[in-house]
Amino acid sequence: MKFFIDTADADEIRQAADLGLLDGVTTNPTLIKRAGLVREDAIKTICGFVPGPVSAEALGPDADTFISEGLELAKIAKNVVVKLPTNEAGLKACKALSDQGIDVNMTLIFQPVQALLCARAGARFVSPFLGRLDDVCSSGMDLIEELRVIFDNYGFDTEILAASIRSPEHVKQAALRGADVCTIPFGVIKKLLNHPLTDSGIAAFERDAGLH
Ligand code: G3P
């Protein structure tokens, strides 16, 4: 499973990249606002030091606007992935941009047939929002499982990008169910290595080795 970071904050991205396992970045208007940035500047900065896919969200509301925004965003860097909402306008724009060789990430996916349409429209990534489904007592993980079956049934190359990740348990479950990518907030990335038994074990070994 590939690891993306879900943030527009360059410091967080640099720290995650230092771990040596960062495959890409996802942003959205909320994350860009939270970082106090302008979208184009943020994407240009991130693409300056991240070689993997960097998702930048196009704003609509209609298909023509999504397409023209997507074309502009794609000019920023060759690793920009245009992020589009999963509605009729977004789907049309997905097809048009994908047909031109531009990578698209279809976002805000909450049920499997939405993702099936996006895969048919040529999306490189589909982003099911796990945490938000869990928030309304639905199972984000069932969605990943169903998407895996559907995409494998038809041999789609479209990657399942697990999003709205809130905990290390979400990361584990997404991996168990065959998500291709998990996009993880910085706070969750920092927790992925933690276990109190690891810490106490390291402390005991260091003590016994006379280190302190
Ligand atoms: O990747 C999507 C993410 O940014 C949304 O997360 O926690 O707002 O549902 P959340």
mmCIF file of C-alpha atoms and ligand atoms in Angstrom:
data_model
loop_
_atom_site.group_PDB
_atom_site.id
_atom_site.type_symbol
_atom_site.label_atom_id
_atom_site.label_comp_id
_atom_site.label_asym_id
_atom_site.label_seq_id
_atom_site.Cartn_x
_atom_site.Cartn_y
_atom_site.Cartn_z
ATOM 1 C CA MET A 1 0.000 0.000 0.000
ATOM 2 C CA LYS A 2 1.267 3.452 -0.908
ATOM 3 C CA PHE A 3 1.367 6.219 1.707
ATOM 4 C CA PHE A 4 0.200 9.729 0.851
ATOM 5 C CA ILE A 5 -0.039 12.591 3.317
ATOM 6 C CA ASP A 6 -3.316 14.508 3.540
ATOM 7 C CA THR A 7 -2.226 18.108 4.133
ATOM 8 C CA ALA A 8 -1.189 21.328 2.407
ATOM 9 C CA ASP A 9 1.366 22.191 5.106
ATOM 10 C CA ALA A 10 4.870 22.016 3.583
ATOM 11 C CA ASP A 11 6.556 21.467 6.983
ATOM 12 C CA GLU A 12 4.367 18.463 7.683
ATOM 13 C CA ILE A 13 5.046 17.091 4.203
ATOM 14 C CA ARG A 14 8.817 17.527 4.658
ATOM 15 C CA GLN A 15 8.732 15.725 8.019
ATOM 16 C CA ALA A 16 6.728 12.854 6.528
ATOM 17 C CA ALA A 17 9.082 12.708 3.527
ATOM 18 C CA ASP A 18 12.034 12.365 5.943
ATOM 19 C CA LEU A 19 10.668 8.958 6.951
ATOM 20 C CA GLY A 20 11.492 7.846 3.403
ATOM 21 C CA LEU A 21 8.078 6.337 2.742
ATOM 22 C CA LEU A 22 6.081 9.210 1.274
ATOM 23 C CA ASP A 23 4.563 8.393 -2.119
ATOM 24 C CA GLY A 24 2.344 11.431 -2.672
ATOM 25 C CA VAL A 25 0.174 14.223 -1.275
ATOM 26 C CA THR A 26 -3.520 15.046 -1.265
ATOM 27 C CA THR A 27 -4.934 18.505 -0.630
ATOM 28 C CA ASN A 28 -8.407 19.983 -0.628
ATOM 29 C CA PRO A 29 -9.774 23.526 -0.189
ATOM 30 C CA THR A 30 -10.212 22.988 3.561
ATOM 31 C CA LEU A 31 -6.613 21.842 4.043
ATOM 32 C CA ILE A 32 -5.301 24.758 1.951
ATOM 33 C CA LYS A 33 -7.378 27.221 3.997
ATOM 34 C CA ARG A 34 -6.154 25.596 7.225
ATOM 35 C CA ALA A 35 -2.551 26.110 6.080
ATOM 36 C CA GLY A 36 -3.359 29.781 5.282
ATOM 37 C CA LEU A 37 -2.296 29.374 1.645
ATOM 38 C CA VAL A 38 -3.469 30.097 -1.885
ATOM 39 C CA ARG A 39 -4.084 26.891 -3.871
ATOM 40 C CA GLU A 40 -1.725 27.547 -6.806
ATOM 41 C CA ASP A 41 1.131 28.651 -4.505
ATOM 42 C CA ALA A 42 0.628 25.655 -2.230
ATOM 43 C CA ILE A 43 0.618 23.165 -5.120
ATOM 44 C CA LYS A 44 3.680 24.760 -6.728
ATOM 45 C CA THR A 45 5.610 24.593 -3.450
ATOM 46 C CA ILE A 46 4.656 20.972 -2.770
ATOM 47 C CA CYS A 47 5.438 19.824 -6.319
ATOM 48 C CA GLY A 48 8.845 21.484 -5.943
ATOM 49 C CA PHE A 49 9.998 18.797 -3.521
ATOM 50 C CA VAL A 50 7.535 15.888 -3.811
ATOM 51 C CA PRO A 51 8.073 13.763 -6.930
ATOM 52 C CA GLY A 52 4.940 11.618 -6.482
ATOM 53 C CA PRO A 53 1.321 12.499 -7.309
ATOM 54 C CA VAL A 54 0.037 15.732 -5.727
ATOM 55 C CA SER A 55 -3.749 16.168 -5.776
ATOM 56 C CA ALA A 56 -5.062 19.701 -6.335
ATOM 57 C CA GLU A 57 -8.807 20.252 -6.179
ATOM 58 C CA ALA A 58 -10.484 22.018 -9.108
ATOM 59 C CA LEU A 59 -13.474 24.231 -8.346
ATOM 60 C CA GLY A 60 -16.668 24.189 -10.415
ATOM 61 C CA PRO A 61 -19.536 24.287 -10.456
ATOM 62 C CA ASP A 62 -19.983 23.069 -14.061
ATOM 63 C CA ALA A 63 -18.024 20.621 -16.203
ATOM 64 C CA ASP A 64 -16.509 23.317 -18.434
ATOM 65 C CA THR A 65 -15.179 25.188 -15.407
ATOM 66 C CA PHE A 66 -13.756 21.984 -13.924
ATOM 67 C CA ILE A 67 -12.057 21.230 -17.236
ATOM 68 C CA SER A 68 -10.511 24.683 -17.646
ATOM 69 C CA GLU A 69 -9.423 24.736 -13.977
ATOM 70 C CA GLY A 70 -8.024 21.223 -14.344
ATOM 71 C CA LEU A 71 -6.025 22.203 -17.423
ATOM 72 C CA GLU A 72 -4.566 25.194 -15.544
ATOM 73 C CA LEU A 73 -3.711 23.118 -12.458
ATOM 74 C CA ALA A 74 -2.054 20.466 -14.616
ATOM 75 C CA LYS A 75 0.281 23.137 -16.019
ATOM 76 C CA ILE A 76 1.772 23.782 -12.558
ATOM 77 C CA ALA A 77 3.795 20.545 -12.592
ATOM 78 C CA LYS A 78 3.783 17.168 -14.319
ATOM 79 C CA ASN A 79 2.898 15.330 -11.092
ATOM 80 C CA VAL A 80 -0.286 17.330 -10.420
ATOM 81 C CA VAL A 81 -3.382 15.157 -10.147
ATOM 82 C CA VAL A 82 -6.623 17.074 -10.693
ATOM 83 C CA LYS A 83 -9.113 16.352 -7.942
ATOM 84 C CA LEU A 84 -12.777 16.535 -8.883
ATOM 85 C CA PRO A 85 -16.016 15.951 -6.995
ATOM 86 C CA THR A 86 -18.015 12.825 -7.775
ATOM 87 C CA ASN A 87 -21.097 14.373 -9.355
ATOM 88 C CA GLU A 88 -22.297 14.700 -12.938
ATOM 89 C CA ALA A 89 -20.146 17.733 -13.746
ATOM 90 C CA GLY A 90 -17.110 16.142 -12.111
ATOM 91 C CA LEU A 91 -17.601 12.887 -14.001
ATOM 92 C CA LYS A 92 -17.812 14.658 -17.366
ATOM 93 C CA ALA A 93 -14.668 16.620 -16.544
ATOM 94 C CA CYS A 94 -12.950 13.412 -15.400
ATOM 95 C CA LYS A 95 -13.558 11.817 -18.791
ATOM 96 C CA ALA A 96 -12.451 14.916 -20.710
ATOM 97 C CA LEU A 97 -9.248 15.426 -18.687
ATOM 98 C CA SER A 98 -8.364 11.715 -18.538
ATOM 99 C CA ASP A 99 -8.794 11.486 -22.324
ATOM 100 C CA GLN A 100 -6.155 14.237 -22.573
ATOM 101 C CA GLY A 101 -3.729 12.258 -20.421
ATOM 102 C CA ILE A 102 -4.265 14.270 -17.240
ATOM 103 C CA ASP A 103 -4.427 12.256 -14.018
ATOM 104 C CA VAL A 104 -7.672 12.666 -12.057
ATOM 105 C CA ASN A 105 -8.567 11.844 -8.446
ATOM 106 C CA MET A 106 -12.330 11.581 -7.926
ATOM 107 C CA THR A 107 -13.179 12.662 -4.411
ATOM 108 C CA LEU A 108 -16.061 12.421 -1.924
ATOM 109 C CA ILE A 109 -16.971 8.835 -2.815
ATOM 110 C CA PHE A 110 -19.466 7.209 -0.468
ATOM 111 C CA GLN A 111 -20.905 4.288 -2.420
ATOM 112 C CA PRO A 112 -19.417 1.729 -4.832
ATOM 113 C CA VAL A 113 -21.283 2.607 -8.023
ATOM 114 C CA GLN A 114 -19.964 6.176 -7.853
ATOM 115 C CA ALA A 115 -16.458 4.703 -8.019
ATOM 116 C CA LEU A 116 -17.402 2.322 -10.831
ATOM 117 C CA LEU A 117 -18.523 5.277 -12.958
ATOM 118 C CA CYS A 118 -15.311 7.148 -12.156
ATOM 119 C CA ALA A 119 -13.180 4.152 -13.149
ATOM 120 C CA ARG A 120 -15.112 3.906 -16.418
ATOM 121 C CA ALA A 121 -14.429 7.631 -16.953
ATOM 122 C CA GLY A 122 -10.681 6.980 -16.685
ATOM 123 C CA ALA A 123 -9.920 8.244 -13.160
ATOM 124 C CA ARG A 124 -6.430 7.379 -11.903
ATOM 125 C CA PHE A 125 -7.636 7.456 -8.279
ATOM 126 C CA VAL A 126 -10.968 7.221 -6.482
ATOM 127 C CA SER A 127 -11.173 8.542 -2.934
ATOM 128 C CA PRO A 128 -13.692 6.880 -0.603
ATOM 129 C CA PHE A 129 -14.034 8.940 2.610
ATOM 130 C CA LEU A 130 -13.849 6.368 5.380
ATOM 131 C CA GLY A 131 -14.054 8.546 8.483
ATOM 132 C CA ARG A 132 -17.052 10.472 7.215
ATOM 133 C CA LEU A 133 -18.932 7.223 6.561
ATOM 134 C CA ASP A 134 -18.051 5.984 10.038
ATOM 135 C CA ASP A 135 -19.316 9.340 11.385
ATOM 136 C CA VAL A 136 -22.814 8.500 10.145
ATOM 137 C CA CYS A 137 -22.771 4.883 11.395
ATOM 138 C CA SER A 138 -21.995 3.445 7.978
ATOM 139 C CA SER A 139 -18.960 1.263 7.284
ATOM 140 C CA GLY A 140 -16.143 2.915 5.384
ATOM 141 C CA MET A 141 -14.280 -0.384 5.396
ATOM 142 C CA ASP A 142 -17.135 -2.274 3.730
ATOM 143 C CA LEU A 143 -16.918 0.306 0.952
ATOM 144 C CA ILE A 144 -13.191 -0.373 0.430
ATOM 145 C CA GLU A 145 -13.860 -4.106 0.373
ATOM 146 C CA GLU A 146 -16.621 -3.743 -2.219
ATOM 147 C CA LEU A 147 -14.543 -1.427 -4.393
ATOM 148 C CA ARG A 148 -11.666 -3.930 -4.354
ATOM 149 C CA VAL A 149 -13.968 -6.683 -5.624
ATOM 150 C CA ILE A 150 -15.540 -4.505 -8.320
ATOM 151 C CA PHE A 151 -12.230 -3.147 -9.631
ATOM 152 C CA ASP A 152 -10.670 -6.630 -9.636
ATOM 153 C CA ASN A 153 -13.725 -8.090 -11.424
ATOM 154 C CA TYR A 154 -13.114 -5.795 -14.369
ATOM 155 C CA GLY A 155 -9.359 -5.279 -14.185
ATOM 156 C CA PHE A 156 -9.566 -1.508 -13.699
ATOM 157 C CA ASP A 157 -6.201 0.237 -13.172
ATOM 158 C CA THR A 158 -7.905 2.958 -11.129
ATOM 159 C CA GLU A 159 -6.365 3.038 -7.652
ATOM 160 C CA ILE A 160 -8.447 2.939 -4.478
ATOM 161 C CA LEU A 161 -7.210 5.847 -2.369
ATOM 162 C CA ALA A 162 -8.539 5.521 1.181
ATOM 163 C CA ALA A 163 -9.238 9.047 2.492
ATOM 164 C CA SER A 164 -10.745 10.712 5.566
ATOM 165 C CA ILE A 165 -8.411 8.600 7.682
ATOM 166 C CA ARG A 166 -8.664 9.320 11.392
ATOM 167 C CA SER A 167 -6.557 6.650 13.148
ATOM 168 C CA PRO A 168 -3.886 3.939 12.784
ATOM 169 C CA GLU A 169 -6.757 1.425 12.936
ATOM 170 C CA HIS A 170 -8.201 2.989 9.775
ATOM 171 C CA VAL A 171 -4.807 2.518 8.082
ATOM 172 C CA LYS A 172 -4.643 -1.124 9.174
ATOM 173 C CA GLN A 173 -8.167 -1.889 8.013
ATOM 174 C CA ALA A 174 -7.654 -0.153 4.678
ATOM 175 C CA ALA A 175 -4.516 -2.251 4.117
ATOM 176 C CA LEU A 176 -6.310 -5.474 5.088
ATOM 177 C CA ARG A 177 -9.037 -4.749 2.563
ATOM 178 C CA GLY A 178 -6.665 -4.012 -0.297
ATOM 179 C CA ALA A 179 -6.714 -0.227 -0.667
ATOM 180 C CA ASP A 180 -3.954 0.775 -3.096
ATOM 181 C CA VAL A 181 -3.189 4.031 -1.298
ATOM 182 C CA CYS A 182 -3.947 5.526 2.083
ATOM 183 C CA THR A 183 -3.797 9.309 2.481
ATOM 184 C CA ILE A 184 -3.062 10.052 6.104
ATOM 185 C CA PRO A 185 -3.100 13.266 8.171
ATOM 186 C CA PHE A 186 0.249 14.156 9.786
ATOM 187 C CA GLY A 187 -1.075 13.563 13.308
ATOM 188 C CA VAL A 188 -2.007 9.980 12.403
ATOM 189 C CA ILE A 189 1.296 9.345 10.592
ATOM 190 C CA LYS A 190 3.106 10.220 13.826
ATOM 191 C CA LYS A 191 1.090 7.570 15.676
ATOM 192 C CA LEU A 192 1.708 4.742 13.195
ATOM 193 C CA LEU A 193 4.937 3.536 14.814
ATOM 194 C CA ASN A 194 3.798 3.902 18.416
ATOM 195 C CA HIS A 195 3.289 1.101 20.871
ATOM 196 C CA PRO A 196 3.919 1.353 24.620
ATOM 197 C CA LEU A 197 5.415 -2.159 24.677
ATOM 198 C CA THR A 198 7.914 -1.114 22.006
ATOM 199 C CA ASP A 199 8.912 1.913 24.107
ATOM 200 C CA SER A 200 9.244 -0.060 27.346
ATOM 201 C CA GLY A 201 11.111 -2.847 25.515
ATOM 202 C CA ILE A 202 13.615 -0.386 24.032
ATOM 203 C CA ALA A 203 14.101 1.238 27.449
ATOM 204 C CA ALA A 204 14.747 -2.170 29.076
ATOM 205 C CA PHE A 205 17.255 -3.250 26.413
ATOM 206 C CA GLU A 206 19.092 0.073 26.659
ATOM 207 C CA ARG A 207 19.204 -0.196 30.456
ATOM 208 C CA ASP A 208 20.499 -3.777 30.314
ATOM 209 C CA ALA A 209 23.101 -2.770 27.774
ATOM 210 C CA GLY A 210 24.328 -0.161 30.253
ATOM 211 C CA LEU A 211 23.352 2.780 28.037
ATOM 212 C CA HIS A 212 21.664 4.581 30.937
HETATM 213 O O1 G3P B 1 -8.726 13.123 2.414
HETATM 214 C C1 G3P B 1 -9.937 13.704 2.740
HETATM 215 C C2 G3P B 1 -9.850 14.374 4.045
HETATM 216 O O2 G3P B 1 -9.066 15.527 3.987
HETATM 217 C C3 G3P B 1 -11.139 14.593 4.719
HETATM 218 O O3 G3P B 1 -10.925 14.214 6.001
HETATM 219 O O4 G3P B 1 -11.331 14.071 8.388
HETATM 220 O O5 G3P B 1 -12.288 15.978 7.067
HETATM 221 O O6 G3P B 1 -13.217 13.704 6.820
HETATM 222 P P1 G3P B 1 -12.008 14.518 7.125
#
